[in-house]
Amino acid sequence: MVSASDDNKKRDGDTNGNAKNDVNVEEELSEEDKALKENLELLVTRAKDVDEGLATTALESIRTEIRTATSSMTSVPKPLKFLKEHYAGLKEHVDTLPKGSGVAALLADILSVLAMTSAESGSMETLRFKLQSGVKEVSCWGHEYSRHLAGEIGDEYATRMEKDSKADMSDLMSLVEEIVPWNMAHNAEPEAVDLCLEVGRLDLIEGAVDENNCGRACLYLLSCASYLPEPEDRNVYMCAYNSYMKVRFSTHALRVALKMGDVGLMGQVMSSVEDPLEKKQIAYILGEARVWIDLAEEDESLQEELQAIMGNTRLSERYLALARDLDVMEAKVPEDVYKSNLIESRSSHPVESASGNIAASYVNAFINAGFGQDKLVTVEMDDNDESSSKSVHWIFRNKSLGKLAAAASLGMVLLWDVEGGLPKVDRFLYASDHMVVSGALLAFGIIASGVTDEVDPAFAVLSEYVENEDDNVKIGAIWGLGIAYAGRAKEDVKDALLPVAGNSDMSMELASLAALSTGLSYTGTADGDIVETILESLMLRGELELDSVHGRNMAHALGMLFLGKQDAVEATIEVAKTLPEKTCKYTCNVLDMFAYAGTGDVLKIQQFLATCGEEYEDEEVEPWQTAHQSVAALAIGAIAGGEELGSQMAHRALEHILQYGGQAAKKGVPLALAILNVSNPDVAVIDTLGRLSHDTDEQVVMSALISLGIVGAGTNNARLAGLLRNLSLYYSKDVSMLFLVRISQGLVHSGKGLLTLNPYSASTKSMHRPAMAGLLTILLASLDMPSSIGGKMHYLLYGLVPALRPRMLMTVDENGAAVPVPVRVGQAVDVVAQAGKPKAITGFQTHTTPVLLAEGERAELGTEKYKPMSSVLEGTVIVKENPDYVEIAE
């Protein structure tokens, strides 16, 4: 039985507990700690003395005790702990002292430090007492104080800005100007960047960077930019660019300029570099990004060499060297990819069909891309007469548009080899069949894609045929010009194609194709003449034409012009809102998607998610009423793709659209997954697309089938290849579905596994604009598959050519000759804001260049014998011998 006294003891337990604990603390103190506590109590008493000299001496002693105190990382220094009980008394005392006196300033400075552990949360007394003291110096109190004070400065700045945007911030800025340089000099670059971002003083970072801290500071800056709204993100990029330029990290600065898409800044980087080797390395990086800048070199021979490098004139040579090194030069036929023998086919001898032959032309084009030889179109025949004999050239074994596709595939096989490839195609320009001539013209454009030549034979040939009498010939010439000069913004191309795009008497197919080609050539330039012409053409056409696949292609062309331009598109969207109802919403969404593609803009993603969630009460909804929802779903992937965290969130959002969204939005989901995972066959994504390839909705299935090819493009992924083989059996009776399965099989084995379609660079995630424009053209066309790629406009598939590039790392000397160098290749590790010098890769293996780099992999040199001229090892890297290297004998 519990007595009343026991009950009272329990009730009083809580109130007595603290007192007992305090007694225990007193008892536990060592002799040294007791002496320190007694000394501090004495000093506090003296600090309150009326004698200024005595008080100053006492406060100096307290400051020394606090500064010299040592403790573990997880505990509060003992002087701060012992002074906590005196904090309130000292606060009252400082208010009684005359303002501006030395004692008051010294005491306020000490109280500012004590407030870290003694003040109530949110009171901002650390900052208040620091400002009251008038002492600017913060470095003497260490990192923790600096970090705590910076946090309160950020909060105070935000509070003042809310009340009055023009409020006086000079007192805060004087402290910021002390904290930032100190942080930058003491390995606290992330804290310095955070503070500057909060108070809008990025100029302090530029002033404080040096060769030691620039890399860490700018890496953190660039990672922050992905999460900032415009125009703040551009300010951050400019800060990083200026910082790199200050310390002469030119290749770093160039990659920031590429991320911003600013050709002017790229030119500045090139002109600021004096070392010819470094200039060549910059030219290699620009060539891989398909960017051309005007050079003004005093040395003519150097200028010619830089133009040749930037024009990718030796890209074919390096690509073939990689192929020979990996022993994959032997030509393949489509059957090597189909592997029909592994499938329990119902017919032992596959019947040759028109659709099957067209698919085989594309598959052959993709798998032998750039190798200069194959077993279908480059094989010499004695007789090119159109007979049923097996000796007939492959091109003439096709019908109608099939001949166009087959002739154009010759351009893919000879990709990038302008000097050796064009003569092989030339003979088909004199064929009697207009489709063959059209295909040969398209092949000319494909061969010259991404390669800039002084003679410019592609334009000389193609421009002649733009005004040809036959419409089919015009198709090859127009589309060939767009592919050949993707991203080049060549004035002659605009002059040749714009009259066709703006001619209202021209067929809608040719006008829209001319607009697409011009848009592809001028992607991301927002050229006023082209915008005006396309808008005018859209307004003059009838609703029936605008609601067709050609009307939508014209809208896609308009979008390409604003690729990555963000808010510069707003004025054009306002004009697009006046277009006929059937195309208005669709065009506006396309413009928005292109303008923010690759930016990771969260607000735009939320806007498109809301569009996907729109519901229509009418049971019978016309397709044009919901077409913009399909674009909105695709836009989520296009915008989020340039940033890792946003990409992960987008995958989750797309899964929700599949579960709860309407049919139109669902149609765009496979394509959104494709643009999020280009040439990156993630297992979860493949499973999702595999599931959707058996959906009840035919349009969703078609989207999923083409997406499987883009996700696995150039990877030779065995899991994906097996899935596509099974799908080829499943859809063996459905001609249109089987055609798409075959195209995807060809894409997966692009360049026998040496090519990629990825529009982002591996290091900085900067977007290759021509590649993104080409990919989005194909994906948008896939929203209406039966009328475009699955119908008579399958030649649009060659729009992927500007996105094709070797996924290699090749090391060369100053003359461009290959230099075999050992490199470590492994999975990239996120080292942003990591302490010290952490390893950038993990799980690496050592290879000798040239090597292939898969998605998510990075490389670093495995020897000190050579020094790379590029900060990031990808693409073509110049290496020079290290003069300080000493070989150690084993």
PDB file of C-alpha atoms in Angstrom, residues 177-409:
ATOM      1  CA  GLU A 177      32.148  41.974 -46.233  1.00  0.00           C
ATOM      2  CA  GLU A 178      34.150  40.688 -43.247  1.00  0.00           C
ATOM      3  CA  ILE A 179      32.626  37.186 -43.093  1.00  0.00           C
ATOM      4  CA  VAL A 180      32.776  36.201 -46.780  1.00  0.00           C
ATOM      5  CA  PRO A 181      36.532  36.684 -47.433  1.00  0.00           C
ATOM      6  CA  TRP A 182      37.323  34.951 -44.136  1.00  0.00           C
ATOM      7  CA  ASN A 183      35.117  31.964 -45.008  1.00  0.00           C
ATOM      8  CA  MET A 184      36.596  31.758 -48.497  1.00  0.00           C
ATOM      9  CA  ALA A 185      40.123  31.724 -47.049  1.00  0.00           C
ATOM     10  CA  HIS A 186      39.309  29.037 -44.458  1.00  0.00           C
ATOM     11  CA  ASN A 187      37.683  26.220 -46.504  1.00  0.00           C
ATOM     12  CA  ALA A 188      34.134  27.389 -45.771  1.00  0.00           C
ATOM     13  CA  GLU A 189      33.197  28.253 -49.386  1.00  0.00           C
ATOM     14  CA  PRO A 190      29.628  26.839 -49.162  1.00  0.00           C
ATOM     15  CA  GLU A 191      28.845  29.061 -46.143  1.00  0.00           C
ATOM     16  CA  ALA A 192      30.237  32.093 -47.983  1.00  0.00           C
ATOM     17  CA  VAL A 193      28.138  31.331 -51.089  1.00  0.00           C
ATOM     18  CA  ASP A 194      24.974  30.760 -49.027  1.00  0.00           C
ATOM     19  CA  LEU A 195      25.380  34.118 -47.276  1.00  0.00           C
ATOM     20  CA  CYS A 196      26.054  35.970 -50.549  1.00  0.00           C
ATOM     21  CA  LEU A 197      22.994  34.377 -52.168  1.00  0.00           C
ATOM     22  CA  GLU A 198      20.809  35.423 -49.230  1.00  0.00           C
ATOM     23  CA  VAL A 199      21.921  39.053 -49.261  1.00  0.00           C
ATOM     24  CA  GLY A 200      22.476  39.416 -53.028  1.00  0.00           C
ATOM     25  CA  ARG A 201      26.217  40.107 -52.896  1.00  0.00           C
ATOM     26  CA  LEU A 202      27.738  37.560 -55.293  1.00  0.00           C
ATOM     27  CA  ASP A 203      30.374  40.143 -56.236  1.00  0.00           C
ATOM     28  CA  LEU A 204      32.097  39.348 -52.914  1.00  0.00           C
ATOM     29  CA  ILE A 205      32.661  35.759 -54.090  1.00  0.00           C
ATOM     30  CA  GLU A 206      34.293  36.990 -57.293  1.00  0.00           C
ATOM     31  CA  GLY A 207      36.572  39.239 -55.248  1.00  0.00           C
ATOM     32  CA  ALA A 208      37.600  36.507 -52.802  1.00  0.00           C
ATOM     33  CA  VAL A 209      38.297  33.582 -55.162  1.00  0.00           C
ATOM     34  CA  ASP A 210      41.815  32.362 -55.858  1.00  0.00           C
ATOM     35  CA  GLU A 211      43.311  29.256 -57.448  1.00  0.00           C
ATOM     36  CA  ASN A 212      42.860  27.237 -54.251  1.00  0.00           C
ATOM     37  CA  ASN A 213      39.198  27.909 -53.464  1.00  0.00           C
ATOM     38  CA  CYS A 214      37.753  28.683 -56.920  1.00  0.00           C
ATOM     39  CA  GLY A 215      36.961  25.065 -57.805  1.00  0.00           C
ATOM     40  CA  ARG A 216      34.999  24.317 -54.624  1.00  0.00           C
ATOM     41  CA  ALA A 217      33.188  27.660 -54.569  1.00  0.00           C
ATOM     42  CA  CYS A 218      32.098  27.497 -58.218  1.00  0.00           C
ATOM     43  CA  LEU A 219      31.060  23.853 -57.981  1.00  0.00           C
ATOM     44  CA  TYR A 220      28.724  24.811 -55.129  1.00  0.00           C
ATOM     45  CA  LEU A 221      27.514  27.900 -57.016  1.00  0.00           C
ATOM     46  CA  LEU A 222      26.608  25.845 -60.088  1.00  0.00           C
ATOM     47  CA  SER A 223      24.763  23.252 -58.017  1.00  0.00           C
ATOM     48  CA  CYS A 224      22.742  26.039 -56.351  1.00  0.00           C
ATOM     49  CA  ALA A 225      21.811  27.607 -59.711  1.00  0.00           C
ATOM     50  CA  SER A 226      19.597  24.625 -60.573  1.00  0.00           C
ATOM     51  CA  TYR A 227      17.247  25.531 -57.718  1.00  0.00           C
ATOM     52  CA  LEU A 228      17.009  29.291 -58.309  1.00  0.00           C
ATOM     53  CA  PRO A 229      14.348  31.115 -60.333  1.00  0.00           C
ATOM     54  CA  GLU A 230      15.279  33.336 -63.256  1.00  0.00           C
ATOM     55  CA  PRO A 231      17.053  35.790 -63.420  1.00  0.00           C
ATOM     56  CA  GLU A 232      18.844  34.764 -60.197  1.00  0.00           C
ATOM     57  CA  ASP A 233      20.142  31.583 -61.830  1.00  0.00           C
ATOM     58  CA  ARG A 234      21.856  33.573 -64.572  1.00  0.00           C
ATOM     59  CA  ASN A 235      23.484  35.851 -61.963  1.00  0.00           C
ATOM     60  CA  VAL A 236      24.938  32.778 -60.278  1.00  0.00           C
ATOM     61  CA  TYR A 237      26.220  31.385 -63.584  1.00  0.00           C
ATOM     62  CA  MET A 238      27.831  34.742 -64.360  1.00  0.00           C
ATOM     63  CA  CYS A 239      29.485  34.761 -60.932  1.00  0.00           C
ATOM     64  CA  ALA A 240      30.936  31.291 -61.572  1.00  0.00           C
ATOM     65  CA  TYR A 241      32.028  32.315 -65.084  1.00  0.00           C
ATOM     66  CA  ASN A 242      33.759  35.491 -63.857  1.00  0.00           C
ATOM     67  CA  SER A 243      35.436  33.587 -61.016  1.00  0.00           C
ATOM     68  CA  TYR A 244      36.833  30.964 -63.398  1.00  0.00           C
ATOM     69  CA  MET A 245      38.016  33.656 -65.786  1.00  0.00           C
ATOM     70  CA  LYS A 246      39.718  35.531 -62.923  1.00  0.00           C
ATOM     71  CA  VAL A 247      41.915  32.536 -62.057  1.00  0.00           C
ATOM     72  CA  ARG A 248      42.309  31.512 -65.737  1.00  0.00           C
ATOM     73  CA  PHE A 249      40.428  28.198 -65.514  1.00  0.00           C
ATOM     74  CA  SER A 250      39.383  28.626 -69.140  1.00  0.00           C
ATOM     75  CA  THR A 251      37.840  25.196 -69.857  1.00  0.00           C
ATOM     76  CA  HIS A 252      35.736  25.493 -66.682  1.00  0.00           C
ATOM     77  CA  ALA A 253      34.574  28.953 -67.770  1.00  0.00           C
ATOM     78  CA  LEU A 254      33.747  27.626 -71.246  1.00  0.00           C
ATOM     79  CA  ARG A 255      31.514  24.906 -69.812  1.00  0.00           C
ATOM     80  CA  VAL A 256      29.617  27.520 -67.774  1.00  0.00           C
ATOM     81  CA  ALA A 257      29.169  29.598 -70.949  1.00  0.00           C
ATOM     82  CA  LEU A 258      27.858  26.469 -72.721  1.00  0.00           C
ATOM     83  CA  LYS A 259      25.439  25.890 -69.850  1.00  0.00           C
ATOM     84  CA  MET A 260      24.154  29.447 -70.344  1.00  0.00           C
ATOM     85  CA  GLY A 261      24.117  29.077 -74.130  1.00  0.00           C
ATOM     86  CA  ASP A 262      25.924  32.406 -74.491  1.00  0.00           C
ATOM     87  CA  VAL A 263      28.064  32.419 -77.661  1.00  0.00           C
ATOM     88  CA  GLY A 264      29.501  35.846 -76.762  1.00  0.00           C
ATOM     89  CA  LEU A 265      30.974  34.501 -73.512  1.00  0.00           C
ATOM     90  CA  MET A 266      32.410  31.498 -75.371  1.00  0.00           C
ATOM     91  CA  GLY A 267      34.179  33.914 -77.708  1.00  0.00           C
ATOM     92  CA  GLN A 268      35.541  35.807 -74.701  1.00  0.00           C
ATOM     93  CA  VAL A 269      37.030  32.592 -73.288  1.00  0.00           C
ATOM     94  CA  MET A 270      38.720  31.780 -76.604  1.00  0.00           C
ATOM     95  CA  SER A 271      40.157  35.299 -77.031  1.00  0.00           C
ATOM     96  CA  SER A 272      41.411  35.445 -73.416  1.00  0.00           C
ATOM     97  CA  VAL A 273      43.561  32.309 -73.820  1.00  0.00           C
ATOM     98  CA  GLU A 274      47.096  32.717 -75.117  1.00  0.00           C
ATOM     99  CA  ASP A 275      48.360  29.123 -75.096  1.00  0.00           C
ATOM    100  CA  PRO A 276      47.719  27.540 -78.560  1.00  0.00           C
ATOM    101  CA  LEU A 277      47.233  24.106 -76.933  1.00  0.00           C
ATOM    102  CA  GLU A 278      44.542  25.476 -74.643  1.00  0.00           C
ATOM    103  CA  LYS A 279      42.862  27.173 -77.615  1.00  0.00           C
ATOM    104  CA  LYS A 280      42.752  23.823 -79.418  1.00  0.00           C
ATOM    105  CA  GLN A 281      41.195  22.148 -76.382  1.00  0.00           C
ATOM    106  CA  ILE A 282      38.501  24.847 -76.267  1.00  0.00           C
ATOM    107  CA  ALA A 283      37.875  24.239 -79.981  1.00  0.00           C
ATOM    108  CA  TYR A 284      37.422  20.495 -79.313  1.00  0.00           C
ATOM    109  CA  ILE A 285      34.852  21.197 -76.576  1.00  0.00           C
ATOM    110  CA  LEU A 286      32.957  23.621 -78.844  1.00  0.00           C
ATOM    111  CA  GLY A 287      33.028  21.114 -81.704  1.00  0.00           C
ATOM    112  CA  GLU A 288      31.499  18.397 -79.527  1.00  0.00           C
ATOM    113  CA  ALA A 289      28.762  20.821 -78.426  1.00  0.00           C
ATOM    114  CA  ARG A 290      28.119  21.701 -82.117  1.00  0.00           C
ATOM    115  CA  VAL A 291      28.813  25.388 -81.423  1.00  0.00           C
ATOM    116  CA  TRP A 292      30.581  27.600 -83.968  1.00  0.00           C
ATOM    117  CA  ILE A 293      32.164  30.918 -82.998  1.00  0.00           C
ATOM    118  CA  ASP A 294      33.976  33.470 -85.158  1.00  0.00           C
ATOM    119  CA  LEU A 295      37.720  33.544 -84.601  1.00  0.00           C
ATOM    120  CA  ALA A 296      40.083  36.492 -84.892  1.00  0.00           C
ATOM    121  CA  GLU A 297      43.558  34.960 -84.656  1.00  0.00           C
ATOM    122  CA  GLU A 298      46.684  36.786 -85.771  1.00  0.00           C
ATOM    123  CA  ASP A 299      48.307  33.488 -86.759  1.00  0.00           C
ATOM    124  CA  GLU A 300      46.464  32.299 -89.898  1.00  0.00           C
ATOM    125  CA  SER A 301      47.698  28.710 -89.676  1.00  0.00           C
ATOM    126  CA  LEU A 302      46.448  28.479 -86.053  1.00  0.00           C
ATOM    127  CA  GLN A 303      43.100  29.983 -87.059  1.00  0.00           C
ATOM    128  CA  GLU A 304      42.679  27.376 -89.819  1.00  0.00           C
ATOM    129  CA  GLU A 305      43.591  24.604 -87.402  1.00  0.00           C
ATOM    130  CA  LEU A 306      41.093  25.834 -84.786  1.00  0.00           C
ATOM    131  CA  GLN A 307      38.352  26.109 -87.410  1.00  0.00           C
ATOM    132  CA  ALA A 308      39.055  22.553 -88.558  1.00  0.00           C
ATOM    133  CA  ILE A 309      38.857  21.252 -84.962  1.00  0.00           C
ATOM    134  CA  MET A 310      35.709  23.241 -84.187  1.00  0.00           C
ATOM    135  CA  GLY A 311      34.197  22.051 -87.487  1.00  0.00           C
ATOM    136  CA  ASN A 312      34.716  18.371 -86.511  1.00  0.00           C
ATOM    137  CA  THR A 313      36.545  17.685 -89.773  1.00  0.00           C
ATOM    138  CA  ARG A 314      38.451  14.763 -88.193  1.00  0.00           C
ATOM    139  CA  LEU A 315      35.558  13.410 -86.135  1.00  0.00           C
ATOM    140  CA  SER A 316      34.985  10.516 -88.552  1.00  0.00           C
ATOM    141  CA  GLU A 317      38.678   9.599 -88.387  1.00  0.00           C
ATOM    142  CA  ARG A 318      38.682   9.527 -84.547  1.00  0.00           C
ATOM    143  CA  TYR A 319      35.397   7.599 -84.435  1.00  0.00           C
ATOM    144  CA  LEU A 320      36.741   4.918 -86.786  1.00  0.00           C
ATOM    145  CA  ALA A 321      39.947   4.722 -84.713  1.00  0.00           C
ATOM    146  CA  LEU A 322      37.770   3.984 -81.671  1.00  0.00           C
ATOM    147  CA  ALA A 323      35.871   1.319 -83.637  1.00  0.00           C
ATOM    148  CA  ARG A 324      39.092  -0.347 -84.771  1.00  0.00           C
ATOM    149  CA  ASP A 325      40.487  -0.261 -81.239  1.00  0.00           C
ATOM    150  CA  LEU A 326      37.339  -2.009 -79.951  1.00  0.00           C
ATOM    151  CA  ASP A 327      37.279  -4.375 -82.948  1.00  0.00           C
ATOM    152  CA  VAL A 328      33.731  -3.576 -84.104  1.00  0.00           C
ATOM    153  CA  MET A 329      34.459  -2.559 -87.701  1.00  0.00           C
ATOM    154  CA  GLU A 330      32.698  -5.535 -89.292  1.00  0.00           C
ATOM    155  CA  ALA A 331      29.428  -4.440 -90.902  1.00  0.00           C
ATOM    156  CA  LYS A 332      26.177  -5.765 -89.468  1.00  0.00           C
ATOM    157  CA  VAL A 333      22.847  -6.464 -91.140  1.00  0.00           C
ATOM    158  CA  PRO A 334      19.416  -5.857 -89.538  1.00  0.00           C
ATOM    159  CA  GLU A 335      19.013  -9.604 -88.924  1.00  0.00           C
ATOM    160  CA  ASP A 336      22.017  -9.452 -86.542  1.00  0.00           C
ATOM    161  CA  VAL A 337      19.870  -7.162 -84.390  1.00  0.00           C
ATOM    162  CA  TYR A 338      16.489  -8.852 -84.935  1.00  0.00           C
ATOM    163  CA  LYS A 339      17.918 -12.322 -84.053  1.00  0.00           C
ATOM    164  CA  SER A 340      14.792 -13.992 -85.390  1.00  0.00           C
ATOM    165  CA  ASN A 341      16.362 -17.405 -84.729  1.00  0.00           C
ATOM    166  CA  LEU A 342      15.978 -16.774 -80.979  1.00  0.00           C
ATOM    167  CA  ILE A 343      12.223 -16.280 -81.333  1.00  0.00           C
ATOM    168  CA  GLU A 344       9.700 -19.054 -81.873  1.00  0.00           C
ATOM    169  CA  SER A 345       8.450 -17.505 -85.094  1.00  0.00           C
ATOM    170  CA  ARG A 346       5.349 -18.865 -86.766  1.00  0.00           C
ATOM    171  CA  SER A 347       6.940 -18.600 -90.230  1.00  0.00           C
ATOM    172  CA  SER A 348      10.412 -19.953 -90.854  1.00  0.00           C
ATOM    173  CA  HIS A 349      11.028 -17.653 -93.872  1.00  0.00           C
ATOM    174  CA  PRO A 350      10.141 -13.995 -93.202  1.00  0.00           C
ATOM    175  CA  VAL A 351       8.326 -12.413 -96.131  1.00  0.00           C
ATOM    176  CA  GLU A 352       9.807  -9.207 -97.566  1.00  0.00           C
ATOM    177  CA  SER A 353       7.297  -6.364 -97.198  1.00  0.00           C
ATOM    178  CA  ALA A 354       7.372  -2.649 -98.010  1.00  0.00           C
ATOM    179  CA  SER A 355       7.103  -1.707 -94.321  1.00  0.00           C
ATOM    180  CA  GLY A 356       9.698  -4.325 -93.364  1.00  0.00           C
ATOM    181  CA  ASN A 357      12.149  -3.001 -95.960  1.00  0.00           C
ATOM    182  CA  ILE A 358      11.715   0.588 -94.767  1.00  0.00           C
ATOM    183  CA  ALA A 359      12.350  -0.517 -91.179  1.00  0.00           C
ATOM    184  CA  ALA A 360      15.415  -2.486 -92.320  1.00  0.00           C
ATOM    185  CA  SER A 361      16.777   0.661 -94.018  1.00  0.00           C
ATOM    186  CA  TYR A 362      16.518   2.615 -90.768  1.00  0.00           C
ATOM    187  CA  VAL A 363      17.889  -0.216 -88.634  1.00  0.00           C
ATOM    188  CA  ASN A 364      20.819  -0.635 -91.017  1.00  0.00           C
ATOM    189  CA  ALA A 365      21.383   3.137 -90.920  1.00  0.00           C
ATOM    190  CA  PHE A 366      21.510   3.277 -87.123  1.00  0.00           C
ATOM    191  CA  ILE A 367      23.627   0.189 -86.453  1.00  0.00           C
ATOM    192  CA  ASN A 368      26.260   1.043 -89.096  1.00  0.00           C
ATOM    193  CA  ALA A 369      26.154   4.815 -88.492  1.00  0.00           C
ATOM    194  CA  GLY A 370      29.512   6.402 -89.262  1.00  0.00           C
ATOM    195  CA  PHE A 371      31.354   3.173 -90.129  1.00  0.00           C
ATOM    196  CA  GLY A 372      31.555   3.932 -93.863  1.00  0.00           C
ATOM    197  CA  GLN A 373      30.525   0.409 -94.842  1.00  0.00           C
ATOM    198  CA  ASP A 374      27.529  -1.882 -94.549  1.00  0.00           C
ATOM    199  CA  LYS A 375      26.026  -4.837 -96.405  1.00  0.00           C
ATOM    200  CA  LEU A 376      22.988  -3.094 -97.904  1.00  0.00           C
ATOM    201  CA  VAL A 377      23.541   0.381 -99.379  1.00  0.00           C
ATOM    202  CA  THR A 378      27.319   0.705 -99.827  1.00  0.00           C
ATOM    203  CA  VAL A 379      27.614  -2.631-101.624  1.00  0.00           C
ATOM    204  CA  GLU A 380      28.485  -2.104-105.301  1.00  0.00           C
ATOM    205  CA  MET A 381      26.113  -3.712-107.803  1.00  0.00           C
ATOM    206  CA  ASP A 382      26.735  -4.317-111.499  1.00  0.00           C
ATOM    207  CA  ASP A 383      23.178  -3.592-112.425  1.00  0.00           C
ATOM    208  CA  ASN A 384      20.957  -1.014-110.770  1.00  0.00           C
ATOM    209  CA  ASP A 385      17.979  -1.796-112.940  1.00  0.00           C
ATOM    210  CA  GLU A 386      14.715  -2.018-111.004  1.00  0.00           C
ATOM    211  CA  SER A 387      14.020  -5.734-111.380  1.00  0.00           C
ATOM    212  CA  SER A 388      12.943  -8.317-108.840  1.00  0.00           C
ATOM    213  CA  SER A 389      16.360  -9.975-108.919  1.00  0.00           C
ATOM    214  CA  LYS A 390      18.265 -10.209-105.639  1.00  0.00           C
ATOM    215  CA  SER A 391      21.218  -8.537-107.392  1.00  0.00           C
ATOM    216  CA  VAL A 392      19.252  -5.271-107.438  1.00  0.00           C
ATOM    217  CA  HIS A 393      20.673  -2.531-105.236  1.00  0.00           C
ATOM    218  CA  TRP A 394      18.888  -2.288-101.885  1.00  0.00           C
ATOM    219  CA  ILE A 395      17.582   1.226-102.637  1.00  0.00           C
ATOM    220  CA  PHE A 396      15.630  -0.005-105.672  1.00  0.00           C
ATOM    221  CA  ARG A 397      14.098  -2.926-103.785  1.00  0.00           C
ATOM    222  CA  ASN A 398      11.910  -0.398-101.965  1.00  0.00           C
ATOM    223  CA  LYS A 399       8.797   1.413-103.102  1.00  0.00           C
ATOM    224  CA  SER A 400       7.995   5.133-103.105  1.00  0.00           C
ATOM    225  CA  LEU A 401       9.030   6.730 -99.764  1.00  0.00           C
ATOM    226  CA  GLY A 402      10.966   3.566 -98.972  1.00  0.00           C
ATOM    227  CA  LYS A 403      13.485   4.579-101.642  1.00  0.00           C
ATOM    228  CA  LEU A 404      13.891   7.956 -99.946  1.00  0.00           C
ATOM    229  CA  ALA A 405      14.584   6.265 -96.600  1.00  0.00           C
ATOM    230  CA  ALA A 406      17.014   3.751 -98.131  1.00  0.00           C
ATOM    231  CA  ALA A 407      18.964   6.360-100.125  1.00  0.00           C
ATOM    232  CA  ALA A 408      19.164   8.630 -97.075  1.00  0.00           C
ATOM    233  CA  SER A 409      20.461   5.715 -94.976  1.00  0.00           C
TER     234      SER A 409
END
